[in-house]
Coordinates of C-alpha atoms in Angstrom, one line a residue:
Chain A
X37 CA -7.1 -11.2 11.5
X38 CA -9.9 -11.3 8.9
X39 CA -8.8 -12.0 5.3
X40 CA -10.0 -11.0 1.9
X41 CA -10.4 -13.0 -1.2
X42 CA -10.3 -11.5 -4.7
X43 CA -10.2 -12.9 -8.2
X44 CA -6.7 -12.9 -9.7
X45 CA -7.6 -10.9 -12.8
X46 CA -10.4 -9.3 -14.7
X47 CA -10.8 -7.8 -18.2
X48 CA -13.0 -4.9 -19.2
X49 CA -13.6 -2.9 -22.3
X50 CA -12.9 0.8 -22.3
X51 CA -15.8 3.0 -21.2
X52 CA -17.7 0.1 -19.8
X53 CA -18.3 -0.4 -16.0
X54 CA -16.1 -2.7 -14.0
X55 CA -17.3 -4.6 -10.9
X56 CA -14.5 -5.9 -8.7
X57 CA -15.7 -8.4 -6.0
X58 CA -14.1 -9.0 -2.6
X59 CA -15.1 -11.6 -0.1
X60 CA -14.4 -11.1 3.6
X61 CA -16.6 -13.6 5.3
X62 CA -14.8 -13.3 8.7
X63 CA -15.0 -9.5 8.9
X64 CA -15.5 -8.1 12.3
X65 CA -17.7 -5.2 13.4
X66 CA -14.8 -2.8 13.7
X67 CA -13.2 -3.6 10.3
X68 CA -13.4 -0.9 7.6
X69 CA -13.2 -2.0 4.0
X70 CA -10.5 -0.1 2.1
X71 CA -9.6 -0.2 -1.6
X72 CA -6.2 0.8 -3.0
X73 CA -4.9 0.4 -6.5
X74 CA -1.4 0.2 -7.9
X75 CA -0.7 1.4 -11.4
X76 CA 2.4 -0.1 -13.1
X77 CA 5.7 1.1 -11.7
X78 CA 3.9 3.3 -9.1
X79 CA 3.2 3.1 -5.4
X80 CA -0.4 2.2 -4.3
X81 CA -3.1 4.8 -4.4
X82 CA -6.1 5.1 -2.1
X83 CA -9.4 4.6 -3.9
X84 CA -12.2 4.5 -1.4
X85 CA -13.3 3.0 2.0
X86 CA -16.5 2.3 3.9
X87 CA -17.9 0.6 6.9
X88 CA -21.6 -0.4 6.3
X89 CA -23.2 2.0 3.9
X90 CA -22.4 2.3 0.2
X91 CA -19.9 5.1 -0.6
X92 CA -19.2 7.1 -3.7
X93 CA -16.4 9.4 -4.7
X94 CA -14.9 10.9 -7.8
X95 CA -12.9 7.7 -8.5
X96 CA -15.4 4.9 -7.8
X97 CA -18.3 3.5 -5.8
X98 CA -18.2 0.9 -3.1
X99 CA -21.2 -1.4 -2.6
X100 CA -21.2 -3.3 0.7
X101 CA -23.4 -6.3 1.3
X102 CA -25.9 -6.1 4.0
X103 CA -24.1 -8.8 6.1
X104 CA -20.8 -7.1 5.3
X105 CA -19.3 -10.5 4.2
X106 CA -18.6 -9.1 0.7
X107 CA -18.2 -5.9 -1.1
X108 CA -17.8 -4.7 -4.7
X109 CA -15.7 -1.8 -6.1
X110 CA -17.4 -0.3 -9.1
X111 CA -15.5 1.8 -11.7
X112 CA -18.3 3.4 -13.7
X113 CA -16.5 3.9 -17.0
X114 CA -13.2 2.2 -17.3
X115 CA -10.4 4.1 -19.0
X116 CA -7.0 2.8 -20.1
X117 CA -5.6 4.6 -17.1
X118 CA -7.6 2.3 -14.8
X119 CA -5.5 -0.7 -15.7
X120 CA -3.9 -1.6 -12.4
X121 CA -3.9 -4.1 -9.5
X122 CA -6.8 -3.4 -7.1
X123 CA -6.4 -4.4 -3.5
X124 CA -9.3 -4.9 -1.0
X125 CA -8.0 -4.5 2.5
X126 CA -9.7 -4.7 6.0
X127 CA -8.5 -2.1 8.5
X128 CA -9.7 -1.8 12.1
X129 CA -10.9 1.5 13.3
X130 CA -7.9 1.9 15.5
X131 CA -5.5 0.3 13.0
X132 CA -3.1 1.8 10.6
X133 CA -0.8 -0.7 8.8
X134 CA -2.3 -2.1 5.6
X135 CA -2.2 -5.8 4.9
X136 CA -2.2 -6.3 1.1
X137 CA -3.2 -9.6 -0.5
X138 CA -2.7 -10.5 -4.1
X139 CA -5.3 -8.1 -5.4
X140 CA -7.1 -8.2 -8.8
X141 CA -5.2 -7.3 -11.9
X142 CA -7.6 -5.3 -14.2
X143 CA -6.9 -5.2 -17.9
X144 CA -8.8 -2.6 -19.9
X145 CA -9.1 -3.2 -23.6
X146 CA -9.5 -0.3 -26.0
Chain B
X1109 CA 1.5 20.3 -3.2
X1110 CA 4.3 17.8 -3.3
X1111 CA 3.5 14.2 -2.6
X1112 CA 5.7 11.6 -0.9
X1113 CA 9.2 11.4 -2.5
X1114 CA 11.7 8.7 -2.2
X1115 CA 15.4 8.5 -3.1
X1116 CA 17.2 7.0 -4.8
X1117 CA 14.6 5.6 -7.2
X1118 CA 16.9 2.7 -8.1
X1119 CA 19.8 1.2 -6.2
X1120 CA 22.1 -1.6 -7.1
X1121 CA 24.2 -3.0 -4.3
X1122 CA 26.7 -5.8 -4.1
X1123 CA 25.9 -8.5 -1.6
X1124 CA 27.3 -7.5 1.8
X1125 CA 27.1 -3.7 1.2
X1126 CA 25.0 -1.4 3.4
X1127 CA 22.3 0.8 1.8
X1128 CA 20.2 3.7 3.0
X1129 CA 16.9 4.6 1.5
X1130 CA 15.3 8.0 2.1
X1131 CA 11.6 9.0 2.4
X1132 CA 10.3 12.6 2.4
X1133 CA 6.7 12.4 3.6
X1134 CA 4.0 15.0 2.9
X1135 CA 4.6 18.0 5.2
X1136 CA 2.6 17.7 8.4
X1137 CA 1.8 14.1 8.2
X1138 CA 2.0 12.4 11.5
X1139 CA 2.2 8.8 10.4
X1140 CA 4.9 7.2 8.3
X1141 CA 5.1 3.6 7.0
X1142 CA 7.6 1.5 5.2
X1143 CA 6.5 -1.5 3.1
X1144 CA 8.5 -4.0 1.1
X1145 CA 7.2 -5.3 -2.3
X1146 CA 8.7 -8.4 -3.9
X1147 CA 8.3 -8.9 -7.6
X1148 CA 4.7 -9.9 -8.4
X1149 CA 3.5 -9.7 -4.8
X1150 CA 1.5 -7.1 -2.8
X1151 CA 3.4 -4.8 -0.5
X1152 CA 4.2 -6.1 3.0
X1153 CA 4.4 -3.9 6.1
X1154 CA 7.8 -3.3 7.6
X1155 CA 7.5 -0.6 10.2
X1156 CA 5.5 2.4 11.4
X1157 CA 6.3 5.8 12.9
X1158 CA 4.1 8.2 14.7
X1159 CA 6.1 11.5 14.6
X1160 CA 9.6 10.5 15.7
X1161 CA 8.5 7.4 17.7
X1162 CA 8.8 4.0 16.0
X1163 CA 5.6 2.3 17.4
X1164 CA 5.6 -0.9 15.3
X1165 CA 8.6 -2.7 13.8
X1166 CA 7.0 -6.1 13.7
X1167 CA 7.5 -6.4 10.0
X1168 CA 11.2 -5.9 9.8
X1169 CA 12.6 -9.2 8.5
X1170 CA 15.8 -9.3 10.4
X1171 CA 18.1 -7.2 12.6
X1172 CA 19.9 -6.1 9.5
X1173 CA 17.0 -3.7 8.8
X1174 CA 16.8 -0.5 10.7
X1175 CA 14.6 2.6 10.3
X1176 CA 14.6 6.0 11.9
X1177 CA 12.7 9.3 11.8
X1178 CA 14.7 11.5 14.2
X1179 CA 12.8 14.8 13.7
X1180 CA 9.4 13.4 12.9
X1181 CA 9.6 14.2 9.2
X1182 CA 12.2 12.6 6.9
X1183 CA 12.8 8.9 7.4
X1184 CA 15.6 6.6 6.5
X1185 CA 15.5 2.8 6.0
X1186 CA 18.9 1.2 6.4
X1187 CA 19.8 -2.3 5.4
X1188 CA 23.1 -3.7 6.5
X1189 CA 25.0 -6.5 4.8
X1190 CA 22.5 -6.7 2.0
X1191 CA 21.5 -10.2 0.8
X1192 CA 20.0 -11.2 -2.5
X1193 CA 16.6 -11.8 -0.9
X1194 CA 16.5 -8.1 0.1
X1195 CA 15.9 -7.3 -3.6
X1196 CA 12.5 -5.6 -3.8
X1197 CA 10.8 -2.3 -4.1
X1198 CA 10.7 -0.4 -0.8
X1199 CA 7.7 1.8 -0.5
X1200 CA 7.2 4.7 1.9
X1201 CA 3.7 6.0 2.8
X1202 CA 2.5 8.9 5.0
X1203 CA -0.8 9.7 6.6
X1204 CA -2.2 12.8 8.2
X1205 CA -3.9 10.9 10.9
X1206 CA -2.7 8.5 13.6
X1207 CA -5.1 5.7 12.7
X1208 CA -7.3 4.6 9.8
X1209 CA -6.3 7.5 7.6
X1210 CA -5.7 7.5 3.9
X1211 CA -2.1 6.6 3.2
X1212 CA -0.2 8.4 0.5
X1213 CA 2.5 6.3 -1.1
X1214 CA 5.8 7.4 -2.7
X1215 CA 7.0 5.9 -6.0
X1216 CA 9.3 3.4 -4.2
X1217 CA 13.0 2.6 -4.4
X1218 CA 13.9 -0.5 -6.4
X1219 CA 16.8 -2.3 -4.7
X1220 CA 18.7 -4.9 -6.6
X1221 CA 21.3 -6.9 -4.8
X1222 CA 23.8 -8.6 -7.0

């Protein structure tokens, strides 16, 4: 199975954008790129997912490299509530179980 | 509407005791998952149900772990003869679709085995 690589942690200032990178150099053509986040003492929460094209929703944007070997989750204006662990996960089109790695811990400074 | 709920939120068990953890998924959700999250780690898959059928139990760490979803809604994860290494947060998630759907997680049950 293809794996993802993320930095352990990142810091951001409140109201500034946050760019979270994810490398997945062995991604296959049927792998969707999913992002979940986990706030302290809560279960994970779905953020966004995509296959080839960039995606936007109310929470974030997902920018996918043309070769699909990497992607970036973009939080446009970080708030204190965005402090969480962010997980980049590959999921096949016919798959369902999520394989979480270590994720990136995001700290937002006021 | 209500999200995924889990009970109890916290459970302390003496080593050797049996425990039962309950998950109430979102109404109408076909898929139900159990994950185990050790302190400081990401969640790890335990088992998956599609309606009442347990289609994947490849993540269950031993035969002391048993899960059921008899009527295709509420699910119970049972751990027999608990060991200290079973201490973790147990997360339940449900999804409307059979595959690739967004998963909605409950708050988890924190199990501490003493």
